[in-house]
Tab-separated table of C-alpha atoms in Angstrom:
chain	number	residue	atom	x	y	z
A	358	MET	CA	37.762	124.309	64.810
A	359	LYS	CA	35.050	125.519	67.201
A	360	ARG	CA	32.482	127.971	65.848
A	361	LEU	CA	31.579	130.756	68.270
A	362	VAL	CA	28.722	133.163	68.817
A	363	ILE	CA	29.640	136.003	71.161
A	364	LEU	CA	26.768	137.875	72.810
A	365	GLY	CA	27.847	141.157	74.379
A	366	ALA	CA	30.769	141.337	71.969
A	367	THR	CA	31.578	145.009	72.604
A	368	GLY	CA	31.687	144.706	76.417
A	369	SER	CA	34.716	143.869	78.527
A	370	VAL	CA	34.217	140.078	78.504
A	371	GLY	CA	33.283	140.054	74.821
A	372	ARG	CA	36.405	141.999	73.920
A	373	SER	CA	38.530	139.604	75.984
A	374	ALA	CA	36.941	136.621	74.237
A	375	LEU	CA	37.778	138.121	70.847
A	376	ALA	CA	41.362	138.724	71.985
A	377	VAL	CA	41.570	134.984	72.709
A	378	VAL	CA	40.171	134.190	69.261
A	379	ARG	CA	42.777	136.425	67.591
A	380	ARG	CA	45.572	134.403	69.210
A	381	HIS	CA	44.002	131.056	68.249
A	382	PRO	CA	42.782	131.435	64.669
A	383	GLY	CA	43.193	127.717	64.030
A	384	ARG	CA	40.972	126.742	66.963
A	385	PHE	CA	38.083	129.207	66.913
A	386	ARG	CA	36.030	130.952	64.260
A	387	VAL	CA	33.432	133.622	65.027
A	388	VAL	CA	30.124	132.923	63.244
A	389	GLY	CA	27.923	135.343	65.197
A	390	LEU	CA	28.304	138.651	67.036
A	391	ALA	CA	25.740	140.572	69.081
A	392	ALA	CA	25.792	143.767	71.128
A	393	GLY	CA	23.351	146.112	72.815
A	394	ARG	CA	23.578	149.403	70.943
A	395	SER	CA	27.249	150.008	70.085
A	396	VAL	CA	26.828	150.167	66.314
A	397	ALA	CA	30.253	151.505	65.363
A	398	ALA	CA	32.161	149.116	67.615
A	399	LEU	CA	30.131	146.125	66.426
A	400	ALA	CA	30.550	147.131	62.777
A	401	ALA	CA	34.330	147.225	63.248
A	402	LEU	CA	34.296	143.739	64.788
A	403	ALA	CA	32.052	142.425	62.019
A	404	ALA	CA	34.471	143.773	59.424
A	405	GLU	CA	37.380	142.065	61.185
A	406	PHE	CA	35.847	138.661	61.971
A	407	ARG	CA	33.282	138.428	59.120
A	408	PRO	CA	30.616	136.476	61.030
A	409	THR	CA	27.620	134.934	59.301
A	410	ARG	CA	25.154	136.741	61.572
A	411	VAL	CA	25.212	140.056	63.436
A	412	ALA	CA	22.553	141.382	65.823
A	413	LEU	CA	21.845	144.489	67.927
A	414	ALA	CA	19.435	144.391	70.854
A	415	ASP	CA	18.410	148.037	70.358
A	416	ARG	CA	15.915	148.122	67.483
A	417	ALA	CA	16.520	151.824	66.830
A	418	ALA	CA	20.317	151.508	66.755
A	419	LEU	CA	20.410	150.995	62.970
A	420	ASP	CA	18.406	154.116	62.170
A	421	GLY	CA	20.452	155.997	59.610
A	422	ARG	CA	22.567	152.922	58.771
A	423	PRO	CA	20.746	151.400	55.752
A	424	GLU	CA	23.900	149.609	54.619
A	425	LEU	CA	23.885	147.511	57.803
A	426	ARG	CA	20.220	146.652	57.435
A	427	ALA	CA	20.939	145.689	53.842
A	428	ALA	CA	23.759	143.460	55.084
A	429	GLY	CA	21.197	141.450	57.063
A	430	TRP	CA	21.881	142.671	60.579
A	431	ARG	CA	19.163	141.544	62.995
A	432	THR	CA	17.755	143.868	65.649
A	433	GLY	CA	15.806	143.524	68.870
A	434	PRO	CA	15.810	140.796	71.530
A	435	ASP	CA	14.485	138.276	69.003
A	436	GLY	CA	17.460	138.907	66.749
A	437	VAL	CA	19.884	138.254	69.613
A	438	ALA	CA	17.934	135.163	70.725
A	439	GLU	CA	18.178	133.828	67.168
A	440	LEU	CA	21.948	134.082	67.433
A	441	ALA	CA	21.927	132.283	70.782
A	442	ALA	CA	20.427	129.241	69.072
A	443	PHE	CA	22.296	129.671	65.754
A	444	PRO	CA	22.562	126.183	64.185
A	445	SER	CA	26.093	126.814	62.854
A	446	ALA	CA	27.511	127.568	66.336
A	447	ASP	CA	29.180	125.101	68.677
A	448	ILE	CA	29.715	127.506	71.593
A	449	VAL	CA	27.733	130.563	72.681
A	450	VAL	CA	29.604	133.031	74.880
A	451	ASN	CA	26.929	134.846	76.879
A	452	ALA	CA	28.602	138.058	78.044
A	453	ILE	CA	25.402	140.113	78.203
A	454	VAL	CA	25.166	142.098	81.447
A	455	GLY	CA	22.253	141.560	83.821
A	456	ALA	CA	18.953	139.695	83.665
A	457	ALA	CA	18.666	140.610	79.974
A	458	GLY	CA	20.924	137.624	79.289
A	459	LEU	CA	18.557	135.029	80.807
A	460	ARG	CA	16.534	134.427	77.667
A	461	HIS	CA	19.664	133.845	75.619
A	462	THR	CA	21.204	131.399	78.088
A	463	ILE	CA	18.038	129.306	77.904
A	464	ALA	CA	17.926	129.522	74.083
A	465	ALA	CA	21.529	128.348	73.763
A	466	LEU	CA	21.063	125.423	76.151
A	467	GLU	CA	17.787	124.326	74.599
A	468	ALA	CA	19.570	124.293	71.231
A	469	GLY	CA	22.213	121.932	72.616
A	470	LYS	CA	25.065	124.454	72.654
A	471	ARG	CA	27.912	124.831	75.085
A	472	CYS	CA	27.084	128.061	76.887
A	473	ALA	CA	30.266	129.752	78.077
A	474	LEU	CA	28.502	131.697	80.784
A	475	ALA	CA	29.654	135.103	81.922
A	476	ASN	CA	26.059	136.150	82.592
A	477	LYS	CA	25.805	134.920	86.177
A	478	GLU	CA	22.415	136.644	86.525
A	479	SER	CA	20.860	133.826	84.456
A	480	LEU	CA	21.524	131.306	87.206
A	481	VAL	CA	20.800	133.771	89.999
A	482	ALA	CA	17.346	134.716	88.729
A	483	ALA	CA	16.282	131.344	87.339
A	484	GLY	CA	18.730	128.632	88.340
A	485	GLU	CA	16.399	125.631	88.196
A	486	ILE	CA	14.860	126.792	84.924
A	487	VAL	CA	18.285	127.201	83.335
A	488	LEU	CA	19.426	123.763	84.504
A	489	ASP	CA	16.211	122.242	83.186
A	490	ALA	CA	16.829	123.890	79.799
A	491	ALA	CA	20.259	122.239	79.693
A	492	ARG	CA	18.750	118.838	80.505
A	493	ARG	CA	16.012	119.182	77.879
A	494	GLY	CA	18.229	120.465	75.085
A	495	GLY	CA	21.427	118.615	75.846
A	496	GLY	CA	23.411	121.839	76.238
A	497	GLU	CA	26.192	122.351	78.745
A	498	LEU	CA	27.118	125.202	81.059
A	499	VAL	CA	30.786	126.085	81.384
A	500	PRO	CA	31.465	129.108	83.593
A	501	VAL	CA	33.552	132.078	82.489
A	502	ASP	CA	33.789	133.844	85.876
A	503	SER	CA	37.320	133.360	87.160
A	504	GLU	CA	36.070	132.024	90.501
A	505	HIS	CA	33.804	129.391	88.987
A	506	SER	CA	36.350	128.466	86.364
A	507	ALA	CA	38.762	127.862	89.246
A	508	ILE	CA	36.272	125.596	90.987
A	509	LEU	CA	35.644	123.633	87.793
A	510	GLN	CA	39.383	123.111	87.356
A	511	CYS	CA	39.943	122.087	90.973
A	512	ILE	CA	36.996	119.683	91.204
A	513	GLY	CA	38.031	117.861	88.051
A	514	GLU	CA	36.478	114.407	88.006
A	515	ALA	CA	35.713	114.287	91.733
A	516	ARG	CA	32.232	113.161	92.715
A	517	PRO	CA	29.962	115.661	94.511
A	518	ASP	CA	30.140	113.602	97.717
A	519	GLU	CA	33.930	114.002	97.695
A	520	VAL	CA	33.699	117.807	97.949
A	521	ARG	CA	33.424	119.122	101.510
A	522	ARG	CA	33.107	122.807	100.557
A	523	ILE	CA	34.195	125.458	98.092
A	524	ILE	CA	35.733	128.796	99.032
A	525	LEU	CA	35.262	131.737	96.674
A	526	THR	CA	37.725	134.607	96.852
A	527	ALA	CA	36.799	138.290	96.641
A	528	SER	CA	39.214	141.143	96.040
A	529	GLY	CA	37.341	143.337	98.515
A	530	GLY	CA	37.040	146.097	95.925
A	531	PRO	CA	38.349	149.665	96.156
A	532	PHE	CA	36.830	150.322	99.598
A	533	ARG	CA	38.189	147.293	101.462
A	534	ASP	CA	40.181	149.505	103.882
A	535	LEU	CA	37.603	152.293	104.337
A	536	ASP	CA	35.638	152.457	107.562
A	537	ALA	CA	31.865	152.908	107.474
A	538	ALA	CA	32.060	156.661	108.077
A	539	ALA	CA	34.437	157.224	105.163
A	540	MET	CA	32.257	155.160	102.824
A	541	VAL	CA	29.389	157.623	103.182
A	542	GLY	CA	30.990	160.076	100.782
A	543	VAL	CA	32.257	157.750	98.038
A	544	ASP	CA	31.076	158.421	94.495
A	545	ALA	CA	30.874	156.461	91.255
A	546	GLY	CA	34.271	157.641	90.056
A	547	MET	CA	35.898	156.238	93.179
A	548	ALA	CA	33.906	152.982	93.005
A	549	LEU	CA	34.904	152.382	89.381
A	550	ARG	CA	38.622	152.276	90.245
A	551	HIS	CA	38.909	148.552	90.921
A	552	PRO	CA	42.302	147.572	92.350
A	553	THR	CA	42.905	144.345	90.395
A	554	TRP	CA	40.368	143.731	87.604
A	555	GLU	CA	39.375	145.687	84.487
A	556	MET	CA	35.623	145.188	84.022
A	557	GLY	CA	32.488	146.921	82.834
A	558	ALA	CA	30.807	149.557	84.999
A	559	LYS	CA	28.020	147.382	86.411
A	560	ILE	CA	30.192	144.513	87.611
A	561	THR	CA	32.812	146.952	88.913
A	562	ILE	CA	30.209	148.604	91.144
A	563	ASP	CA	28.971	145.160	92.206
A	564	SER	CA	32.537	144.306	93.179
A	565	ALA	CA	32.780	147.517	95.215
A	566	THR	CA	29.614	146.626	97.176
A	567	LEU	CA	30.402	142.862	97.243
A	568	ALA	CA	26.978	142.233	95.682
A	569	ASN	CA	28.899	140.467	92.921
A	570	LYS	CA	30.244	137.933	95.392
A	571	ALA	CA	26.729	137.194	96.627
A	572	LEU	CA	25.652	136.612	93.022
A	573	GLU	CA	28.591	134.226	92.629
A	574	VAL	CA	27.596	132.283	95.763
A	575	ILE	CA	24.134	131.730	94.273
A	576	GLU	CA	25.668	130.814	90.918
A	577	ALA	CA	27.979	128.284	92.604
A	578	HIS	CA	24.999	126.697	94.365
A	579	PHE	CA	23.428	125.874	90.997
A	580	LEU	CA	26.590	125.091	89.039
A	581	TYR	CA	27.969	122.616	91.560
A	582	GLY	CA	24.853	121.445	93.412
A	583	LEU	CA	26.198	122.398	96.837
A	584	PRO	CA	24.062	123.739	99.706
A	585	TYR	CA	24.822	127.255	100.888
A	586	ASP	CA	26.423	126.087	104.131
A	587	ARG	CA	29.174	124.450	102.016
A	588	ILE	CA	30.003	127.636	100.080
A	589	ASP	CA	32.296	130.108	101.842
A	590	VAL	CA	33.858	133.436	100.829
A	591	VAL	CA	37.112	135.085	101.885
A	592	VAL	CA	38.610	138.422	100.869
A	593	HIS	CA	41.878	138.037	98.955
A	594	PRO	CA	43.089	141.509	97.934
A	595	THR	CA	45.558	140.557	95.190
A	596	SER	CA	43.153	138.268	93.253
A	597	ILE	CA	45.869	135.650	92.616
A	598	VAL	CA	43.998	132.689	94.128
A	599	HIS	CA	40.719	132.523	92.260
A	600	SER	CA	39.033	129.929	94.485
A	601	PHE	CA	39.618	126.839	96.627
A	602	VAL	CA	38.001	123.417	96.791
A	603	GLU	CA	38.278	121.441	100.032
A	604	PHE	CA	37.699	117.703	99.763
A	605	VAL	CA	36.365	115.302	102.382
A	606	ASP	CA	39.820	113.838	102.990
A	607	GLY	CA	41.136	117.253	104.062
A	608	SER	CA	42.970	118.054	100.822
A	609	VAL	CA	42.564	121.588	99.486
A	610	LEU	CA	43.182	122.567	95.860
A	611	ALA	CA	43.446	126.177	94.691
A	612	GLN	CA	43.598	127.583	91.169
A	613	MET	CA	45.959	130.539	90.826
A	614	GLY	CA	46.975	133.009	88.159
A	615	GLU	CA	47.234	136.674	87.263
A	616	PRO	CA	43.862	138.510	87.261
A	617	ASN	CA	43.166	138.286	83.529
A	618	MET	CA	39.742	137.314	82.158
A	619	GLU	CA	41.267	135.846	79.018
A	620	LEU	CA	42.492	132.820	80.973
A	621	PRO	CA	39.064	131.591	82.199
A	622	ILE	CA	37.573	132.465	78.791
A	623	LEU	CA	40.134	130.297	76.999
A	624	HIS	CA	39.427	127.501	79.478
A	625	ALA	CA	35.656	127.740	78.906
A	626	LEU	CA	36.105	127.622	75.135
A	627	SER	CA	38.603	124.730	75.237
A	628	TRP	CA	37.468	122.701	78.265
A	629	PRO	CA	38.491	120.010	79.070
A	630	ARG	CA	41.595	120.574	76.910
A	631	ARG	CA	44.351	123.157	77.619
A	632	PRO	CA	45.756	124.733	74.456
A	633	PRO	CA	49.071	126.588	74.864
A	634	ASP	CA	48.911	130.378	75.095
A	635	ARG	CA	52.191	132.200	75.659
A	636	ALA	CA	50.430	135.510	76.300
A	637	LEU	CA	48.839	134.059	79.449
A	638	CYS	CA	51.924	132.278	80.821
A	639	THR	CA	53.001	135.148	83.057
A	640	PHE	CA	52.744	133.828	86.617
A	641	ASP	CA	55.569	134.786	88.990
A	642	PRO	CA	55.125	133.403	92.536
A	643	LEU	CA	57.680	135.815	93.977
A	644	ARG	CA	56.018	138.891	92.497
A	645	SER	CA	52.624	137.572	93.613
A	646	SER	CA	53.629	137.134	97.258
A	647	PRO	CA	52.431	137.395	99.918
A	648	LEU	CA	49.014	135.790	99.658
A	649	THR	CA	46.717	137.157	102.360
A	650	PHE	CA	43.095	136.417	103.248
A	651	GLU	CA	40.500	138.222	105.366
A	652	PRO	CA	36.879	137.652	106.421
A	653	VAL	CA	34.044	139.466	104.656
A	654	ASP	CA	32.783	142.453	106.664
A	655	THR	CA	29.017	142.179	106.222
A	656	GLU	CA	28.363	145.345	108.246
A	657	ARG	CA	30.302	147.563	105.839
A	658	PHE	CA	29.121	145.570	102.808
A	659	PRO	CA	25.490	144.684	103.584
A	660	LEU	CA	24.617	143.772	99.984
A	661	PHE	CA	26.727	140.632	100.337
A	662	GLY	CA	24.640	139.357	103.236
A	663	LEU	CA	21.374	140.373	101.570
A	664	GLY	CA	22.280	138.433	98.433
A	665	VAL	CA	23.389	135.258	100.183
A	666	GLU	CA	20.254	135.288	102.331
A	667	ALA	CA	18.145	135.738	99.194
A	668	GLY	CA	19.804	132.643	97.761
A	669	ARG	CA	19.059	130.667	100.921
A	670	THR	CA	15.435	131.846	100.855
A	671	GLY	CA	14.938	130.746	97.268
A	672	GLY	CA	11.697	131.257	95.395
A	673	ALA	CA	11.524	134.764	93.971
A	674	ALA	CA	14.098	136.227	96.361
A	675	PRO	CA	17.224	135.769	94.179
A	676	ALA	CA	15.477	137.311	91.159
A	677	VAL	CA	14.278	140.220	93.313
A	678	PHE	CA	17.773	140.761	94.695
A	679	ASN	CA	19.287	140.761	91.229
A	680	ALA	CA	16.694	143.093	89.667
A	681	ALA	CA	16.686	145.585	92.546
A	682	ASN	CA	20.484	145.606	92.601
A	683	GLU	CA	20.605	146.406	88.870
A	684	VAL	CA	18.283	149.377	89.459
A	685	ALA	CA	20.326	150.548	92.451
A	686	VAL	CA	23.626	150.330	90.551
A	687	LYS	CA	22.234	152.325	87.624
A	688	ALA	CA	20.922	154.972	90.014
A	689	PHE	CA	24.292	155.160	91.781
A	690	LEU	CA	26.170	155.548	88.494
A	691	GLU	CA	23.783	158.378	87.592
A	692	GLY	CA	24.242	160.074	90.971
A	693	ARG	CA	20.642	159.518	92.075
A	694	VAL	CA	21.390	157.335	95.098
A	695	SER	CA	24.372	157.124	97.449
A	696	PHE	CA	26.736	154.169	97.753
A	697	ARG	CA	25.417	153.282	101.199
A	698	ARG	CA	21.784	153.715	100.196
A	699	MET	CA	21.951	151.038	97.491
A	700	ALA	CA	21.558	148.341	100.139
A	701	GLY	CA	18.398	150.031	101.416
A	702	VAL	CA	16.880	149.985	97.947
A	703	VAL	CA	17.581	146.269	97.559
A	704	SER	CA	16.441	145.447	101.099
A	705	GLY	CA	13.172	147.293	100.542
A	706	ALA	CA	12.454	145.333	97.366
A	707	LEU	CA	13.228	142.043	99.114
A	708	ASP	CA	10.929	142.916	102.003
A	709	ALA	CA	8.105	143.697	99.594
A	710	LEU	CA	8.516	140.916	97.020
A	711	GLY	CA	11.077	138.357	98.208
A	712	GLY	CA	8.459	135.997	99.612
A	713	ARG	CA	6.731	135.393	96.297
A	714	THR	CA	6.960	132.105	94.439
A	715	ALA	CA	8.595	131.920	91.021
A	716	ASP	CA	8.376	128.434	89.548
A	717	SER	CA	8.195	129.294	85.857
A	718	LEU	CA	9.986	131.613	83.470
A	719	LYS	CA	6.828	133.686	83.187
A	720	GLU	CA	6.723	134.178	86.961
A	721	ILE	CA	10.450	134.999	87.065
A	722	LEU	CA	10.000	137.720	84.447
A	723	GLU	CA	6.957	139.121	86.285
A	724	VAL	CA	8.902	139.210	89.571
A	725	ASP	CA	11.864	140.824	87.824
A	726	ALA	CA	9.658	143.597	86.435
A	727	ALA	CA	7.884	144.153	89.760
A	728	ALA	CA	11.184	144.325	91.641
A	729	ARG	CA	12.531	146.907	89.196
A	730	ARG	CA	9.438	149.059	89.623
A	731	HIS	CA	9.590	148.836	93.402
A	732	ALA	CA	13.327	149.560	93.532
A	733	ALA	CA	12.855	152.551	91.212
A	734	SER	CA	10.178	153.926	93.523
A	735	LEU	CA	12.571	153.630	96.469
A	736	VAL	CA	15.301	155.438	94.525
């Protein structure tokens, strides 16, 4: 029986993780739940799973709910961080969206937990610091993203020097077939209609701009210790092949399956074992054919190139890219900046701040805040 803490429990990944738990009551028990500000949804989950600890990041969210305060619910970032290092937990699922999850990834790893990581921004903004936290605390990182789960499964026990390159797949998002002129008029409603995945608003917009794939390239660099010239990306519209690994002998392994986040979540919770799950055994090669692949169009999707270049630059650049992109996505969802203009916001922040150093967590957080201010001014 593995004891789980789920951070971001009311979001899309958190809900998928809890769906996995419901089907495997003999394998997993929820001992901690945390969310941002969704009081009613979190209360319903707490009533169902009866965790030992519950936390809300928004301190004001419990105003008018004295019964929840009396029940011992924690509030604020400190309350969530306490859950991330909860002594009774074996695995911490970090499904918090954005750079807000960084602190909790570090807390879990320093406490020696397995961190089932859906919060890719932790590694993007502070990759070396996160890896150092794992070394110091004895924790382990197991990715939840379908692409990185695929790579983990394909690499297996191979040594790093046996891997020639990895190839991440991208769906291409809802605007894969639109030319640049047609993309000028797209709005948030159109961008949120992802063709293959059901995700939260932020990651869905990132998938539409391909910023998400740039974040995953940076994440792969830290997870697997590969230089950027050995990490490639192809567009695969049906999202059946989740990634490839090419080995030095010319062999190529791919991990395939229906686009369902519950599969990589179950793998992250159970790795290296594979418990049976009839609900996920749905693959039909005939229905999934044909499998097609295309190059990434960096002219129509400039945020992809900006993000990968930020990763290559290193220093503060990845943290600046991530922070400015979060500001741009929020502004787009609120109708304050156009789809095409998001790249200009991020590029402007990188030009202003991307050359700074960021060797400590304190510097990372300072750069993150500065990048958000600069991006907001550009919006």
